[in-house]
Structure formats: structure tokens, C-alpha cells
Tab-separated table of C-alpha atoms in Angstrom:
chain	number	residue	atom	x	y	z
I	19	UNK	CA	102.686	95.789	-7.440
I	20	UNK	CA	105.318	93.974	-9.500
I	21	UNK	CA	105.319	90.219	-9.220
I	22	UNK	CA	108.347	87.942	-9.262
I	23	UNK	CA	109.816	86.575	-12.487
I	24	UNK	CA	110.369	82.910	-13.343
I	25	UNK	CA	113.534	82.514	-11.163
I	26	UNK	CA	111.725	84.052	-8.197
I	27	UNK	CA	108.717	81.765	-8.682
I	28	UNK	CA	111.036	78.745	-8.698
I	29	UNK	CA	112.702	80.033	-5.513
I	30	UNK	CA	109.294	80.179	-3.792
I	31	UNK	CA	108.942	76.388	-3.958
I	32	UNK	CA	108.513	75.089	-0.400
I	33	UNK	CA	108.628	78.663	0.958
I	34	UNK	CA	105.024	79.802	0.489
I	35	UNK	CA	101.958	79.163	-1.603
I	36	UNK	CA	102.044	80.643	-5.083
I	37	UNK	CA	98.848	82.386	-6.151
I	38	UNK	CA	97.324	82.300	-9.631
I	39	UNK	CA	93.982	83.328	-11.102
I	40	UNK	CA	92.538	82.898	-14.564
I	41	UNK	CA	91.784	86.032	-16.552
I	42	UNK	CA	90.535	86.571	-20.100
I	43	UNK	CA	90.311	90.325	-20.752
I	44	UNK	CA	91.832	93.773	-20.285
I	45	UNK	CA	89.324	95.047	-17.688
I	46	UNK	CA	89.720	92.096	-15.325
I	47	UNK	CA	93.502	92.222	-15.830
I	48	UNK	CA	93.525	95.897	-14.754
I	49	UNK	CA	91.875	94.849	-11.487
I	50	UNK	CA	94.293	91.945	-10.969
I	51	UNK	CA	97.239	94.238	-11.694
I	52	UNK	CA	96.588	95.988	-8.384
I	53	UNK	CA	96.841	92.787	-6.326
I	54	UNK	CA	99.681	90.732	-4.895
I	55	UNK	CA	98.799	87.848	-7.198
I	56	UNK	CA	101.871	85.927	-8.386
I	57	UNK	CA	100.641	84.575	-11.723
I	58	UNK	CA	97.825	85.184	-14.191
I	59	UNK	CA	96.700	82.338	-16.431
I	60	UNK	CA	94.881	83.086	-19.659
I	61	UNK	CA	93.052	79.775	-19.802
I	62	UNK	CA	91.509	78.003	-22.745
I	63	UNK	CA	88.493	77.832	-20.436
I	64	UNK	CA	87.580	81.069	-22.204
I	65	UNK	CA	85.875	78.733	-24.683
I	66	UNK	CA	83.329	77.946	-21.985
I	67	UNK	CA	83.361	81.284	-20.116
I	68	UNK	CA	83.413	83.727	-23.032
I	69	UNK	CA	82.419	81.772	-26.134
I	70	UNK	CA	79.659	79.542	-24.757
I	71	UNK	CA	81.122	76.203	-25.808
I	72	UNK	CA	80.509	73.099	-23.672
I	73	UNK	CA	84.267	72.509	-23.362
I	74	UNK	CA	87.679	73.997	-24.230
I	75	UNK	CA	88.335	72.020	-27.408
I	76	UNK	CA	87.183	74.621	-29.972
I	77	UNK	CA	89.547	77.351	-28.773
I	78	UNK	CA	92.276	78.237	-31.277
I	79	UNK	CA	95.833	79.395	-30.739
I	80	UNK	CA	95.035	82.728	-32.381
I	81	UNK	CA	92.166	83.271	-29.918
I	82	UNK	CA	94.515	82.506	-27.039
I	83	UNK	CA	97.052	84.985	-28.405
I	84	UNK	CA	94.360	87.668	-28.762
I	85	UNK	CA	93.084	87.254	-25.187
I	86	UNK	CA	96.588	86.995	-23.727
I	87	UNK	CA	97.637	90.193	-25.482
I	88	UNK	CA	94.642	91.978	-23.903
I	89	UNK	CA	95.457	90.590	-20.436
I	90	UNK	CA	99.115	91.559	-20.753
I	91	UNK	CA	98.078	95.122	-21.703
I	92	UNK	CA	95.870	95.278	-18.609
I	93	UNK	CA	98.495	93.810	-16.280
I	94	UNK	CA	101.917	94.491	-17.850
I	95	UNK	CA	103.772	94.005	-14.565
I	96	UNK	CA	102.293	90.568	-13.905
I	97	UNK	CA	103.682	87.205	-14.937
I	98	UNK	CA	101.137	86.028	-17.543
I	99	UNK	CA	100.851	82.430	-18.752
I	100	UNK	CA	99.153	81.484	-22.034
I	101	UNK	CA	97.321	78.153	-22.012
I	102	UNK	CA	98.240	76.260	-25.181
I	103	UNK	CA	94.941	75.059	-26.664
I	104	UNK	CA	93.947	71.559	-27.726
I	105	UNK	CA	96.033	70.132	-30.592
I	106	UNK	CA	98.447	73.084	-30.656
I	107	UNK	CA	101.253	70.995	-29.114
I	108	UNK	CA	100.202	67.340	-28.989
I	109	UNK	CA	101.218	66.224	-32.497
I	110	UNK	CA	104.993	66.566	-32.178
I	111	UNK	CA	107.852	68.279	-30.358
I	112	UNK	CA	108.380	70.433	-33.446
I	113	UNK	CA	104.734	71.555	-33.463
I	114	UNK	CA	104.874	72.236	-29.719
I	115	UNK	CA	108.005	74.346	-30.040
I	116	UNK	CA	106.815	76.231	-33.128
I	117	UNK	CA	103.419	77.097	-31.646
I	118	UNK	CA	104.817	77.953	-28.211
I	119	UNK	CA	107.356	80.301	-29.783
I	120	UNK	CA	104.646	81.903	-31.904
I	121	UNK	CA	102.425	82.324	-28.842
I	122	UNK	CA	105.217	83.873	-26.772
I	123	UNK	CA	106.246	86.240	-29.546
I	124	UNK	CA	102.772	87.395	-30.593
I	125	UNK	CA	100.980	87.558	-27.239
I	126	UNK	CA	103.667	89.016	-25.003
I	127	UNK	CA	103.081	86.259	-22.439
I	128	UNK	CA	105.802	85.245	-20.024
I	129	UNK	CA	105.239	81.475	-20.225
I	130	UNK	CA	103.045	78.827	-21.819
I	131	UNK	CA	100.974	76.106	-20.140
I	132	UNK	CA	100.956	72.528	-21.409
I	133	UNK	CA	98.503	69.872	-20.209
I	134	UNK	CA	99.586	66.336	-19.459
I	135	UNK	CA	102.276	64.871	-17.271
I	136	UNK	CA	104.640	62.154	-18.431
I	137	UNK	CA	102.850	61.930	-21.788
I	138	UNK	CA	103.742	65.574	-22.516
I	139	UNK	CA	107.216	65.601	-20.951
I	140	UNK	CA	108.999	65.372	-24.307
I	141	UNK	CA	107.117	68.439	-25.579
I	142	UNK	CA	107.756	70.345	-22.345
I	143	UNK	CA	111.462	69.538	-22.604
I	144	UNK	CA	111.629	70.649	-26.252
I	145	UNK	CA	110.002	73.972	-25.372
I	146	UNK	CA	111.927	74.585	-22.134
I	147	UNK	CA	115.235	73.689	-23.826
I	148	UNK	CA	114.682	76.680	-26.113
I	149	UNK	CA	114.265	79.021	-23.124
I	150	UNK	CA	110.481	79.276	-23.288
I	151	UNK	CA	109.172	78.945	-19.722
I	152	UNK	CA	106.615	76.151	-19.333
I	153	UNK	CA	103.944	75.687	-16.690
I	154	UNK	CA	102.669	72.102	-16.637
I	155	UNK	CA	99.102	71.040	-15.851
I	156	UNK	CA	98.451	67.578	-14.449
I	157	UNK	CA	95.549	65.799	-12.761
I	158	UNK	CA	92.152	66.836	-14.138
I	159	UNK	CA	93.190	68.175	-17.535
I	160	UNK	CA	90.164	69.682	-19.325
I	161	UNK	CA	91.506	68.987	-22.833
I	162	UNK	CA	91.347	65.267	-21.965
I	163	UNK	CA	87.935	65.296	-20.289
I	164	UNK	CA	86.365	63.001	-22.870
I	165	UNK	CA	88.939	60.311	-22.083
I	166	UNK	CA	88.122	60.633	-18.360
I	167	UNK	CA	84.358	60.419	-18.942
I	168	UNK	CA	83.662	64.024	-18.029
I	169	UNK	CA	84.958	66.823	-15.851
I	170	UNK	CA	85.858	64.962	-12.678
I	171	UNK	CA	88.537	64.957	-10.045
I	172	UNK	CA	91.333	62.516	-10.778
I	173	UNK	CA	92.157	60.429	-7.706
I	174	UNK	CA	95.220	58.529	-8.916
I	175	UNK	CA	97.675	59.995	-6.388
I	176	UNK	CA	100.599	57.844	-7.546
I	177	UNK	CA	100.081	58.876	-11.196
I	178	UNK	CA	99.825	62.535	-10.213
I	179	UNK	CA	103.098	62.298	-8.290
I	180	UNK	CA	104.793	60.485	-11.211
I	181	UNK	CA	103.471	63.136	-13.616
I	182	UNK	CA	104.689	65.968	-11.365
I	183	UNK	CA	108.168	64.485	-11.238
I	184	UNK	CA	108.203	63.938	-15.025
I	185	UNK	CA	107.273	67.539	-15.848
I	186	UNK	CA	109.761	68.901	-13.312
I	187	UNK	CA	112.534	66.801	-14.873
I	188	UNK	CA	111.435	67.983	-18.320
I	189	UNK	CA	111.969	71.604	-17.282
I	190	UNK	CA	108.578	72.968	-16.229
I	191	UNK	CA	109.083	75.859	-13.802
I	192	UNK	CA	105.739	75.252	-12.100
I	193	UNK	CA	102.869	72.800	-12.132
I	194	UNK	CA	99.093	73.176	-11.762
I	195	UNK	CA	97.330	70.220	-10.190
């Protein structure tokens, strides 16, 4: 079952819930390819799920590309998002654009995911302005868990709303909260 593209996902806003699951490998992607799922995220959580790390921070961009390529082979008709790993986009807009372009080109993904709301809006804008679709991630962002004192729900509703508006204005086509 073919899923919608980026314009169709945007059009679904306020129409119905958009479904997404995280996937890390070809076999699971083959199963997900037979569902009505809208989006597949190849998350840097593979560091914890597949590699046995206590967090996501050790995952590299090349590992994300490798896993995303496998997922895309297993579910070629699905809209697949590559999660940009820690320190692959935070340093500068140039770094964010360069690494996002590399990820898109080498993995075959359809979009990249960037953590952080207003603090990452300039990077999201730089990437989106070059026609690379960006999914934003706000709220409990695992790459920042040390700053938050652990993996915990973030209850700053006003900040979450401000972050959501900032990433939308920057050009993100969707947002994970």
C-alpha cells in the first residue's frame, strides 16, 4: 500500500491522525510495508535497541545511513525519515545542510529529522530552503536527555507550543512531540 508523499502529509494536518513507527532493519520494514502506516522513522534509538548503548549519543551518521538504506529497501513505497544523530547538525547551518544532503543522497530516505524547537529553527530553515524535507522533534528530545536530568516527559506546554510554531515557520513539514 503506497503512502502519501510530503505534500499529502501536509494536507492531512487537522484532517486525521498521521501514523508513524520506528524501524531499524529490512525484515521489520518488509512487515511495515504491508500496512497503512503513513511514515517510518529510522531512529537514532537504534543505539539503545540494536547496539546496546545506554543512550543515542554514540550513533553515527554513517550508521544511520546504513540502517535507513536497509529500511528503504524493505519498504520502498513508504515515506522514510532518517533521524539525524547527535552532533551531525548542531554545530552550524552549513554542517546541518551538508550532513542532511549526504544522508538524503546516500540513504534514499525521503526526509530527515532534527531535534530541538526554536533552538534548531535556523538549521531546519537552512535544510528546508534547499528542498530537503525536515521533520522536527520537540518536547522530550533524547539527544538532550542529559540536560533534562534523564529521560522524562517535558511538561512545559507553553515552550512546546512556541517550539512547534518555530519549527513550522522554519519549514518543517511535520513535528514529533
